[in-house]
Coordinates of C-alpha atoms and ligand atoms in Angstrom, one line a residue:
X1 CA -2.9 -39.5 73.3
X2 CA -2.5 -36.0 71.7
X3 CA 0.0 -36.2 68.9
X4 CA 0.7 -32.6 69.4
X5 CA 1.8 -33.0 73.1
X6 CA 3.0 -36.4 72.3
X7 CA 5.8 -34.7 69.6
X8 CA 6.5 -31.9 71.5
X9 CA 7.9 -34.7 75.1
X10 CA 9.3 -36.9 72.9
X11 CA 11.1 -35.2 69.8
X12 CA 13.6 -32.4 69.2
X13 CA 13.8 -30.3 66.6
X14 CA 15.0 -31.3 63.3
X15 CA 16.7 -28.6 61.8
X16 CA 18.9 -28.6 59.2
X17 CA 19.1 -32.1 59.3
X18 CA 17.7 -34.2 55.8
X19 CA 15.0 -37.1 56.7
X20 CA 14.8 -39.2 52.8
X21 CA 11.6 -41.5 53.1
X22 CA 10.4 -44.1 50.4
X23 CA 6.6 -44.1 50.1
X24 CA 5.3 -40.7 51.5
X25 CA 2.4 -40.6 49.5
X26 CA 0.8 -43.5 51.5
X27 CA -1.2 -43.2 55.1
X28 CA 1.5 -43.4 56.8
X29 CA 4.3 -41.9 55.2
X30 CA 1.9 -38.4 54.8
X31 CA 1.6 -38.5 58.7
X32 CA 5.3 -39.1 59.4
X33 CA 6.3 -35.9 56.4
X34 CA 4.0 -33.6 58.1
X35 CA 5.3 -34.3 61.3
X36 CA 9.3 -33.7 60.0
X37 CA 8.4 -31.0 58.3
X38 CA 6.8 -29.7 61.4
X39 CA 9.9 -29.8 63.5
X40 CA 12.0 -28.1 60.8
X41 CA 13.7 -31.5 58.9
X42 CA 14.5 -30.9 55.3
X43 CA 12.4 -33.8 53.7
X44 CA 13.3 -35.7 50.5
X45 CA 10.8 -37.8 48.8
X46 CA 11.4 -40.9 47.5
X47 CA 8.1 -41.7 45.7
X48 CA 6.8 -43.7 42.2
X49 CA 3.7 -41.1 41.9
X50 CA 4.8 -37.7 40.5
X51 CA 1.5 -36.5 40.7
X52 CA 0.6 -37.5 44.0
X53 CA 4.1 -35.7 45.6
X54 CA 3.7 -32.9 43.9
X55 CA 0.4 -32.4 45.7
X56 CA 2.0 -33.4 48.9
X57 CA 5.0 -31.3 47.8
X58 CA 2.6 -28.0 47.6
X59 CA 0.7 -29.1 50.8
X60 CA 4.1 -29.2 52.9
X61 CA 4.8 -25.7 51.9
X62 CA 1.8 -24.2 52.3
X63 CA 1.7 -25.2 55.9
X64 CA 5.0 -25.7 57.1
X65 CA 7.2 -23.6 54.3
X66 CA 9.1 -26.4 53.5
X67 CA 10.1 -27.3 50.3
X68 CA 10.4 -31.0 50.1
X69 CA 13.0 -32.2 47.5
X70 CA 11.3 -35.4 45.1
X71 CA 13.2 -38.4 43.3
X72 CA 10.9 -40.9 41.4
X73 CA 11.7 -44.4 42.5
X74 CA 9.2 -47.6 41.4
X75 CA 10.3 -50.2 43.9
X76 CA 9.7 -53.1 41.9
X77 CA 11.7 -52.2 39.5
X78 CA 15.9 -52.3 40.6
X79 CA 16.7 -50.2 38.0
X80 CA 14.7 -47.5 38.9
X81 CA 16.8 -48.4 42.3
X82 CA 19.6 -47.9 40.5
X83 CA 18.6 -44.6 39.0
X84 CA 17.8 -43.4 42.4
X85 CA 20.5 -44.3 44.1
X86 CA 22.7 -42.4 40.7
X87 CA 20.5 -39.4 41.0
X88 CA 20.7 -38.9 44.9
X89 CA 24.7 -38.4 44.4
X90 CA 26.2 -37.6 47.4
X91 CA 23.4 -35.6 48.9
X92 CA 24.1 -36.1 52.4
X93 CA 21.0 -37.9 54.0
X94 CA 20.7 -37.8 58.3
X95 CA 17.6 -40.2 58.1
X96 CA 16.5 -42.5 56.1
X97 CA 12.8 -44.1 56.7
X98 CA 12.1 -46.7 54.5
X99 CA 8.3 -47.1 54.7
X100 CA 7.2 -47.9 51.3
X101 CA 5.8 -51.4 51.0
X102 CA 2.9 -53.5 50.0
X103 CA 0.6 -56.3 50.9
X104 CA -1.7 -58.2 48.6
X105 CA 0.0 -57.7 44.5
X106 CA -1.0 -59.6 41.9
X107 CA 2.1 -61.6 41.7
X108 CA 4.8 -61.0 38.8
X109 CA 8.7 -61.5 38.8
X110 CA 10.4 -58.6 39.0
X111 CA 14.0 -58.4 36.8
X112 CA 15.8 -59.7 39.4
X113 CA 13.8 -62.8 39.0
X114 CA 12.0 -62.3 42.4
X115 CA 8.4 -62.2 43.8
X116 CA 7.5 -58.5 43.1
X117 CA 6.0 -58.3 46.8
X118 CA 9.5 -59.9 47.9
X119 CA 11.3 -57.1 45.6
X120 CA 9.3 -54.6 46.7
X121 CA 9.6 -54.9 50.9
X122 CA 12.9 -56.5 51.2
X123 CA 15.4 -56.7 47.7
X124 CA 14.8 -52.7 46.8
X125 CA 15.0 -51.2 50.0
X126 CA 18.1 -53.8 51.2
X127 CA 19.7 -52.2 47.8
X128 CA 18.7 -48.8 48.5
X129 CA 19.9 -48.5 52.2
X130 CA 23.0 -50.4 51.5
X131 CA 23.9 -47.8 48.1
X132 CA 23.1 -45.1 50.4
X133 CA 25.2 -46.0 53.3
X134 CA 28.0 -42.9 52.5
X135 CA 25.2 -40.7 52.1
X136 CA 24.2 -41.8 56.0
X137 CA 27.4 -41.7 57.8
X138 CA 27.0 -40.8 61.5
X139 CA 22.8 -41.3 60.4
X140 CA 20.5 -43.2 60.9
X141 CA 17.8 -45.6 59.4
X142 CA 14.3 -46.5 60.5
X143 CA 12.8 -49.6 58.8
X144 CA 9.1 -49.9 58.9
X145 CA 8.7 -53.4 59.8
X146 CA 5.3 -55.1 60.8
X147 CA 4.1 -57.7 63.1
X148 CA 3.6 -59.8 60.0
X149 CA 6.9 -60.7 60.3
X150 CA 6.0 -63.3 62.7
X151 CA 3.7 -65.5 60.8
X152 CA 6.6 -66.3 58.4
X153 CA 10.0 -68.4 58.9
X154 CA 12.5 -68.5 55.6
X155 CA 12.8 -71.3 53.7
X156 CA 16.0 -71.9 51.9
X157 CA 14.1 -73.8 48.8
X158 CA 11.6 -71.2 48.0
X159 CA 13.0 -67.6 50.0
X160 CA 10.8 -65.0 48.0
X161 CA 8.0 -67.5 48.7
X162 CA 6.7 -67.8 45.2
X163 CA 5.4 -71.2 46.0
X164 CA 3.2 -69.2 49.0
X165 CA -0.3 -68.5 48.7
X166 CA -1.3 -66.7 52.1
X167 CA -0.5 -63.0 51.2
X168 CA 0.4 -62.3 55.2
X169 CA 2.9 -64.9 54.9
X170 CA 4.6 -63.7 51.7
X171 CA 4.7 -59.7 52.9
X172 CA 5.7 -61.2 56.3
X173 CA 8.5 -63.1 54.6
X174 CA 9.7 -60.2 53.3
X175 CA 9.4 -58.0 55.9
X176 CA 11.3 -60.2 57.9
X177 CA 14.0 -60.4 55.7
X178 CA 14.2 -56.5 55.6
X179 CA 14.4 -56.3 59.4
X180 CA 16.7 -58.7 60.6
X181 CA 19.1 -58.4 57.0
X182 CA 19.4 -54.5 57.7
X183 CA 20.0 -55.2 61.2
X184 CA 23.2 -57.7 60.2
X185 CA 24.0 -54.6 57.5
X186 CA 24.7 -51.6 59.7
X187 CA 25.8 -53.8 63.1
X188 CA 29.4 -51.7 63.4
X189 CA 28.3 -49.5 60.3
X190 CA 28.6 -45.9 62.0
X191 CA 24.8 -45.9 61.1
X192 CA 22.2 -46.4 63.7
X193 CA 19.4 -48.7 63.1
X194 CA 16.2 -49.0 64.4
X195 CA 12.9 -51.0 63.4
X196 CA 9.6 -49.4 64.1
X197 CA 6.1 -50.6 63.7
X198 CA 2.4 -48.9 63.2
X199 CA 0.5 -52.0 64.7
X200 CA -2.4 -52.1 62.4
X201 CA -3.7 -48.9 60.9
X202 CA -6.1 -48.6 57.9
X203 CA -4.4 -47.2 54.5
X204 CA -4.4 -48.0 51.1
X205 CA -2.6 -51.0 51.8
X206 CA -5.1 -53.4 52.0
X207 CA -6.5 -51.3 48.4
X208 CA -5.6 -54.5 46.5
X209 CA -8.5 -56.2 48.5
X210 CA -11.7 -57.3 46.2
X211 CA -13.5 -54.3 46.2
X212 CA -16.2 -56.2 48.5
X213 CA -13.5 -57.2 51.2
X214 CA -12.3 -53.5 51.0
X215 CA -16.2 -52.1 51.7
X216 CA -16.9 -54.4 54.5
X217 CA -13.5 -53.7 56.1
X218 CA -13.1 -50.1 55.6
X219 CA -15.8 -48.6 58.5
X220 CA -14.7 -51.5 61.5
X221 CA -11.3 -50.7 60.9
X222 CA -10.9 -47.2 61.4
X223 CA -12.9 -47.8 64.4
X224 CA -11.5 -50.6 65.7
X225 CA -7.7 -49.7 65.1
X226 CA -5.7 -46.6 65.3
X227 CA -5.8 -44.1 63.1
X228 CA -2.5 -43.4 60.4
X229 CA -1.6 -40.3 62.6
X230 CA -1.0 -42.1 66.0
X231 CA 0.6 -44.9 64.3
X232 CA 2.5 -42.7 62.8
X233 CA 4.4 -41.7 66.1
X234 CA 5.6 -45.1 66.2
X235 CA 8.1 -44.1 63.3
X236 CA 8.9 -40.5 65.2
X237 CA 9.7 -42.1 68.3
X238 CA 11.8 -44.4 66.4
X239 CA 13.8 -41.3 65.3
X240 CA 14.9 -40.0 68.8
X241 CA 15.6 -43.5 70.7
X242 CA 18.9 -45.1 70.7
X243 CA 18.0 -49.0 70.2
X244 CA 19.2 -51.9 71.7
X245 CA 20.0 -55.1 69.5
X246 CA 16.9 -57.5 70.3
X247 CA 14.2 -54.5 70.4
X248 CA 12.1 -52.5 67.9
X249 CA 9.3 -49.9 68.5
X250 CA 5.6 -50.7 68.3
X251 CA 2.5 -49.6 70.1
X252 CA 2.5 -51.0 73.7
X253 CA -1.0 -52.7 73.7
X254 CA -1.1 -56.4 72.1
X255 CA 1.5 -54.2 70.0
X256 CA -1.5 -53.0 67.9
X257 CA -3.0 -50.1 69.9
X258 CA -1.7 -47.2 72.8
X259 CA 1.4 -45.2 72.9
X260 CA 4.6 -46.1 71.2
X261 CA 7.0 -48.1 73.0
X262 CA 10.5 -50.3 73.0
X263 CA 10.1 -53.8 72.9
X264 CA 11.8 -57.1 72.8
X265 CA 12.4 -58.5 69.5
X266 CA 13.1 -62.2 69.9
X267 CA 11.4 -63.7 66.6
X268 CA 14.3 -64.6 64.8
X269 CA 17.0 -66.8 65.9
X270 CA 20.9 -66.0 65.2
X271 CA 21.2 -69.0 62.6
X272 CA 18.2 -67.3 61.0
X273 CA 19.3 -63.6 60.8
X274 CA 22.3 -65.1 59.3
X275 CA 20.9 -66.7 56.4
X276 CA 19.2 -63.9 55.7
X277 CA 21.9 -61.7 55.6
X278 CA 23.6 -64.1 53.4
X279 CA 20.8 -64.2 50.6
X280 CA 20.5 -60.3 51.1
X281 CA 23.9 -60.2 50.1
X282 CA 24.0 -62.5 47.1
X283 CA 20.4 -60.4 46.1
X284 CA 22.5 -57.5 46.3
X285 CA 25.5 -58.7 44.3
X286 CA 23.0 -60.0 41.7
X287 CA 21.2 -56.5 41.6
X288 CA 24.6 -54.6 41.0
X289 CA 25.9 -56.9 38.5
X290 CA 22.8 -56.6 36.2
X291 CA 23.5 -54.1 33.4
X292 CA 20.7 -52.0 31.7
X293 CA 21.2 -50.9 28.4
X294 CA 18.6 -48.9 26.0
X295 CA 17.6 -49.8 22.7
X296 CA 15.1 -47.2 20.4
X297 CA 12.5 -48.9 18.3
X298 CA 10.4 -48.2 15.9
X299 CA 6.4 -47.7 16.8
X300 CA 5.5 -51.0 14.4
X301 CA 8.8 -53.7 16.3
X302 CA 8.3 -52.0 19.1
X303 CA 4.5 -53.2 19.3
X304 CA 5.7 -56.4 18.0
X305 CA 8.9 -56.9 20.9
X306 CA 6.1 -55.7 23.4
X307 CA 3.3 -58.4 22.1
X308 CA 6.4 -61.2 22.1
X309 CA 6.2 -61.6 18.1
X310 CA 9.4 -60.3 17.6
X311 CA 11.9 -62.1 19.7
X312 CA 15.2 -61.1 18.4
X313 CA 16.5 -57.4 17.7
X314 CA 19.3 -57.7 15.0
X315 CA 21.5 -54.6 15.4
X316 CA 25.4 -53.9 13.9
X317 CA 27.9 -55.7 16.8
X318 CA 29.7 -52.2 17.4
X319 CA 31.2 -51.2 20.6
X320 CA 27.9 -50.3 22.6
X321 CA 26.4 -53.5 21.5
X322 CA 29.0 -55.8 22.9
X323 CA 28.5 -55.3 26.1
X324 CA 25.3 -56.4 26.1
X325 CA 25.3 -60.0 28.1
X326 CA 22.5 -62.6 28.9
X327 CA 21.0 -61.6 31.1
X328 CA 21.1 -58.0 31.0
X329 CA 17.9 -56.0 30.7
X330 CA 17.5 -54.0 27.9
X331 CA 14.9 -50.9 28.2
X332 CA 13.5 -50.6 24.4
X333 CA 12.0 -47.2 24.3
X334 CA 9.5 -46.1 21.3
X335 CA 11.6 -43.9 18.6
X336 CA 11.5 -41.0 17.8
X337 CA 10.1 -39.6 20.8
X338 CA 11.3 -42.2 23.5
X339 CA 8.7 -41.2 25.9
X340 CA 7.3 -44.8 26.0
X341 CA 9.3 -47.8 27.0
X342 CA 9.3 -51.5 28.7
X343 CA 12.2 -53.9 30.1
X344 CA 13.1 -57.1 28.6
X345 CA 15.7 -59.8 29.3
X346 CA 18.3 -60.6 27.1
X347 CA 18.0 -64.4 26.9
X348 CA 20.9 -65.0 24.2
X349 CA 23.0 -63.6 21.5
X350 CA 24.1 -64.8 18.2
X351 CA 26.6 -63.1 15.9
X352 CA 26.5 -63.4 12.1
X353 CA 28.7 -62.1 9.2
X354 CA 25.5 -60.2 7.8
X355 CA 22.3 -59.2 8.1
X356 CA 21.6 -61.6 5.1
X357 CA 23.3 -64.8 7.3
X358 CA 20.7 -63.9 10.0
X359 CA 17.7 -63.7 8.2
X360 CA 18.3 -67.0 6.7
X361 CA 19.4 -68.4 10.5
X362 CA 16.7 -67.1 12.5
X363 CA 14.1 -66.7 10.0
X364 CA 11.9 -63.3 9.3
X365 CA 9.2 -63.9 11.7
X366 CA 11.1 -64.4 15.0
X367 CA 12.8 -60.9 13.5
X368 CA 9.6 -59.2 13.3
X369 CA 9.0 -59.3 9.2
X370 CA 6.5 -62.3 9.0
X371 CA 6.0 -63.1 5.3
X372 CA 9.5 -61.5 3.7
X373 CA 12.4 -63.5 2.4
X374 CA 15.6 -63.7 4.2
X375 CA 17.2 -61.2 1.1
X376 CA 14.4 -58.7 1.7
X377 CA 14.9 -58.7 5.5
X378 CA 18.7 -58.0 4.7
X379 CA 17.5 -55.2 2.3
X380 CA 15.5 -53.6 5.2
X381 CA 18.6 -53.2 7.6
X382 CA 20.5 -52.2 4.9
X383 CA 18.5 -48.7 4.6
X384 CA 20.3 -48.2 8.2
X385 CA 23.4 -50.1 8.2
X386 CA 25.8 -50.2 5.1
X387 CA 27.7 -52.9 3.9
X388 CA 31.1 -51.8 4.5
X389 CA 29.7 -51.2 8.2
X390 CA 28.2 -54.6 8.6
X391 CA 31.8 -55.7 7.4
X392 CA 33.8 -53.9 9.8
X393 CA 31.2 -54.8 13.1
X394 CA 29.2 -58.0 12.3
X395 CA 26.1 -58.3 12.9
X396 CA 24.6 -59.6 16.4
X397 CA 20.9 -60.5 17.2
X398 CA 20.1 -60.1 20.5
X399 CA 17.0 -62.7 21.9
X400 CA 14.9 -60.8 24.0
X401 CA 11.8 -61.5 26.3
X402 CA 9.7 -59.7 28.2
X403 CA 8.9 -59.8 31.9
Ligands
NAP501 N1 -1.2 -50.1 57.5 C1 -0.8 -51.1 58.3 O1 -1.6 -51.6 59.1 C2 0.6 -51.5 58.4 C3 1.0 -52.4 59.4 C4 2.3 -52.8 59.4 C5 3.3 -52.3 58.6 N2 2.9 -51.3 57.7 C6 3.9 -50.8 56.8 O2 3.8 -49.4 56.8 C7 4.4 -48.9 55.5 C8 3.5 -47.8 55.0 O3 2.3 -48.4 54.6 P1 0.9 -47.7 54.7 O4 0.1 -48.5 55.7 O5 1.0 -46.3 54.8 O6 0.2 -48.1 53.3 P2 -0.1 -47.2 52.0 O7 -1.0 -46.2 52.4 O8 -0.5 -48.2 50.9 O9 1.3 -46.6 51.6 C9 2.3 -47.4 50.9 C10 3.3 -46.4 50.3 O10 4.3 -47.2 49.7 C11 4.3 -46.8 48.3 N3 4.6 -47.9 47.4 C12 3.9 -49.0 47.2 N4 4.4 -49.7 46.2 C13 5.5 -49.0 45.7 C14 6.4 -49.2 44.7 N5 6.4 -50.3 43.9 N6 7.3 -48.2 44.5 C15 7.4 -47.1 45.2 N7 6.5 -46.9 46.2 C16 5.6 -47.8 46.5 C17 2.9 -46.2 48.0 O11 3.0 -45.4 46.9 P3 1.7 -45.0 46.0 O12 1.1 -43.8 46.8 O13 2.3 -44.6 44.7 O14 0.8 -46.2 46.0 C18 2.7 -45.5 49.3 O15 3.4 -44.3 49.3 C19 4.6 -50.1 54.7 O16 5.9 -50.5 54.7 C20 3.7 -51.2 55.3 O17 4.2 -52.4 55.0 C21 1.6 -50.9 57.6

């Protein structure tokens, strides 16, 4: 198959319309870029790697003129979701391709309380696509799903399969929540929907592999399986066929090698695709709900929040501060610069009439000052906070821990 023939039969030009992917940096997503840009789309980049899009940035316009618009998103992280979704505004958006994902983590919670490769495949890009729906009216989107999707069925005790070992089954799980939640999403939306799949192609996805597993693999299967630039035609087709409800777009051989082509999608029963659509929901309400608030620290308690020494931050209970709930996530950045930062969860709140009540409640060393008495802990937040102020506000210490 000539990909040069194969785009010029099966896609029309793309200009002036706006093509937003997540994850162009990867195998994939750097096929599928060069191939917009080559038919005159307007790309914007939705990437975690600054450095990385710049390059790809600078590539784009050196051989197709284009200059590519970039927004840094981490999708493990919703509130970097969140500050996407903000900073996107009400940029209209024709196609949306959400193709970042990946496979084998080291597994961690993300702040929504979720399996990071769960947050990562399904929970960001659900919240994404479904924050960017005015941005897509009369659009389209184009999930890139996977095969995986097969090898996993949901289980109502345990949906973000934390309990799971298998990595297949856990990315497959999500996967599978992305595909058939999205297709419940836009049914009636005024925005197309199709799935797409690359059969198997060798990227960086499988970089998370023991370094051994990733040698031995690496040479068989860029022989054995297609390469990232055919696959990648999977997603372009995707673009320029109107889909049916039951089908998706894969490659036509044992769905893993040959030219792309619609198939029927019949892995998921109704019941199913319902639940998940239901969970997707309740992920998303959760997601919305969850306030982020910023706190600056000083170098020495922000070392000690960050190594969980210090586990409350006692601060004047002013306006600002009152709206922090448990729950929340509270980003504490390094003062003075603020360059540096981590999340942490707000796990409770207690007010006191002074800074001297909670020093002798909570103790110094859960406040950070190890060894000081209760009045010299008081004395301390007194340099920042007068008396007459801690009259007026309170005081509140806010119990945080890190995730
Ligand atoms: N390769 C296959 O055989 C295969 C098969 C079926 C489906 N897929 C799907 O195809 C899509 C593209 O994967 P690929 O094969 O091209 O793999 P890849 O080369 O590893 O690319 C993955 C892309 O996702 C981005 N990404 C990963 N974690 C992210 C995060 N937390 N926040 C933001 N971006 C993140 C990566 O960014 P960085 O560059 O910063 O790492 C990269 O741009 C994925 O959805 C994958 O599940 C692949």
């Amino acid at each position: 198959m000539k990909i040069e023939k194969y785009l010029q039969s099966e896609c029309a030009s793309l200009q002036g319309k706006v093509v937003a992917i997540t994850g162009s940096t990867g195998g994939l997503g750097e096929a599928i870029c060069k191939y917009v840009a080559s038919l005159g789309g307007q790309l914007i980049l939705l990437n975690r790697n600054p450095k990385k899009t710049q390059l790809q940035i600078e590539k784009l316009k050196e051989k197709f003129g284009t200059t590519a618009k970039f927004f840094q998103v981490d999708m493990a992280d919703i509130f970097s979701v969140k500050n996407l979704c903000q900073a996107i505004g009400e940029q209209k958006i024709d196609y949306l391709i959400l193709n970042a994902g990946a496979y084998s983590l080291p597994r961690e919670k993300s702040a929504l309380g979720l399996d990071n490769v769960f947050q990562i495949n399904f929970a960001s890009p659900y919240f994404l696509c479904k924050n960017l729906l005015p941005n897509l009216n009369g659009g389209k989107v184009i999930v890139v799903g996977s095969i995986a999707h097969k090898y996993s069925k949901i289980k109502t005790d345990d949906i973000d399969f934390s309990k799971v070992k298998a990595p297949r089954k856990v990315y497959g799980n999500a996967k599978r929540f992305l595909m058939f939640s999205l297709k419940k999403l836009l049914k009636n939306s005024g925005v197309e929907y199709v799935i797409a799949h690359p059969g198997i192609t060798p990227t960086n996805i499988t970089s998370h592999y023991p370094k051994w597993i990733s040698a031995i693999i690496k040479y068989p299967m860029k022989w054995i399986f297609t390469s990232p630039q055919k696959a990648g035609l999977n997603i372009m087709k995707a673009m320029f066929t109107s889909m049916e409800q039951n089908t998706w777009i894969g490659p036509r051989i044992f769905n893993i090698w040959g030219r792309p082509k619609v198939q029927k999608l019949n892995t998921c029963k109704e019941e199913e695709q319902k639940q998940i659509f239901e969970i997707a929901e309740e992920v998303f309400d959760k997601g919305s709900k969850i306030n982020i608030h910023s706190l600056g620290v000083q170098e020495k308690y922000y070392n000690l929040i960050k190594s969980g020494e210090k586990i409350y931050e006692g601060r004047l209970n002013d306006d600002k501060r009152r709206l922090i709930e448990i729950g929340d996530i509270i980003t504490i950045q390094k003062d003075p610069e603020r360059k540096e930062s981590f999340n942490v969860r707000v796990v409770d709140k207690k007010e006191f009439k002074n800074f001297l009540e909670m020093a002798e409640t909570l103790g110094a060393k859960s406040l950070g000052f190890n060894g000081l008495s209760p009045q010299e802990v008081a004395n301390i937040y007194q340099e920042f906070y007068s008396q007459e102020k801690q009259k007026e506000f309170g005081v509140v210490a806010i119990k945080v821990k890190k995730f």
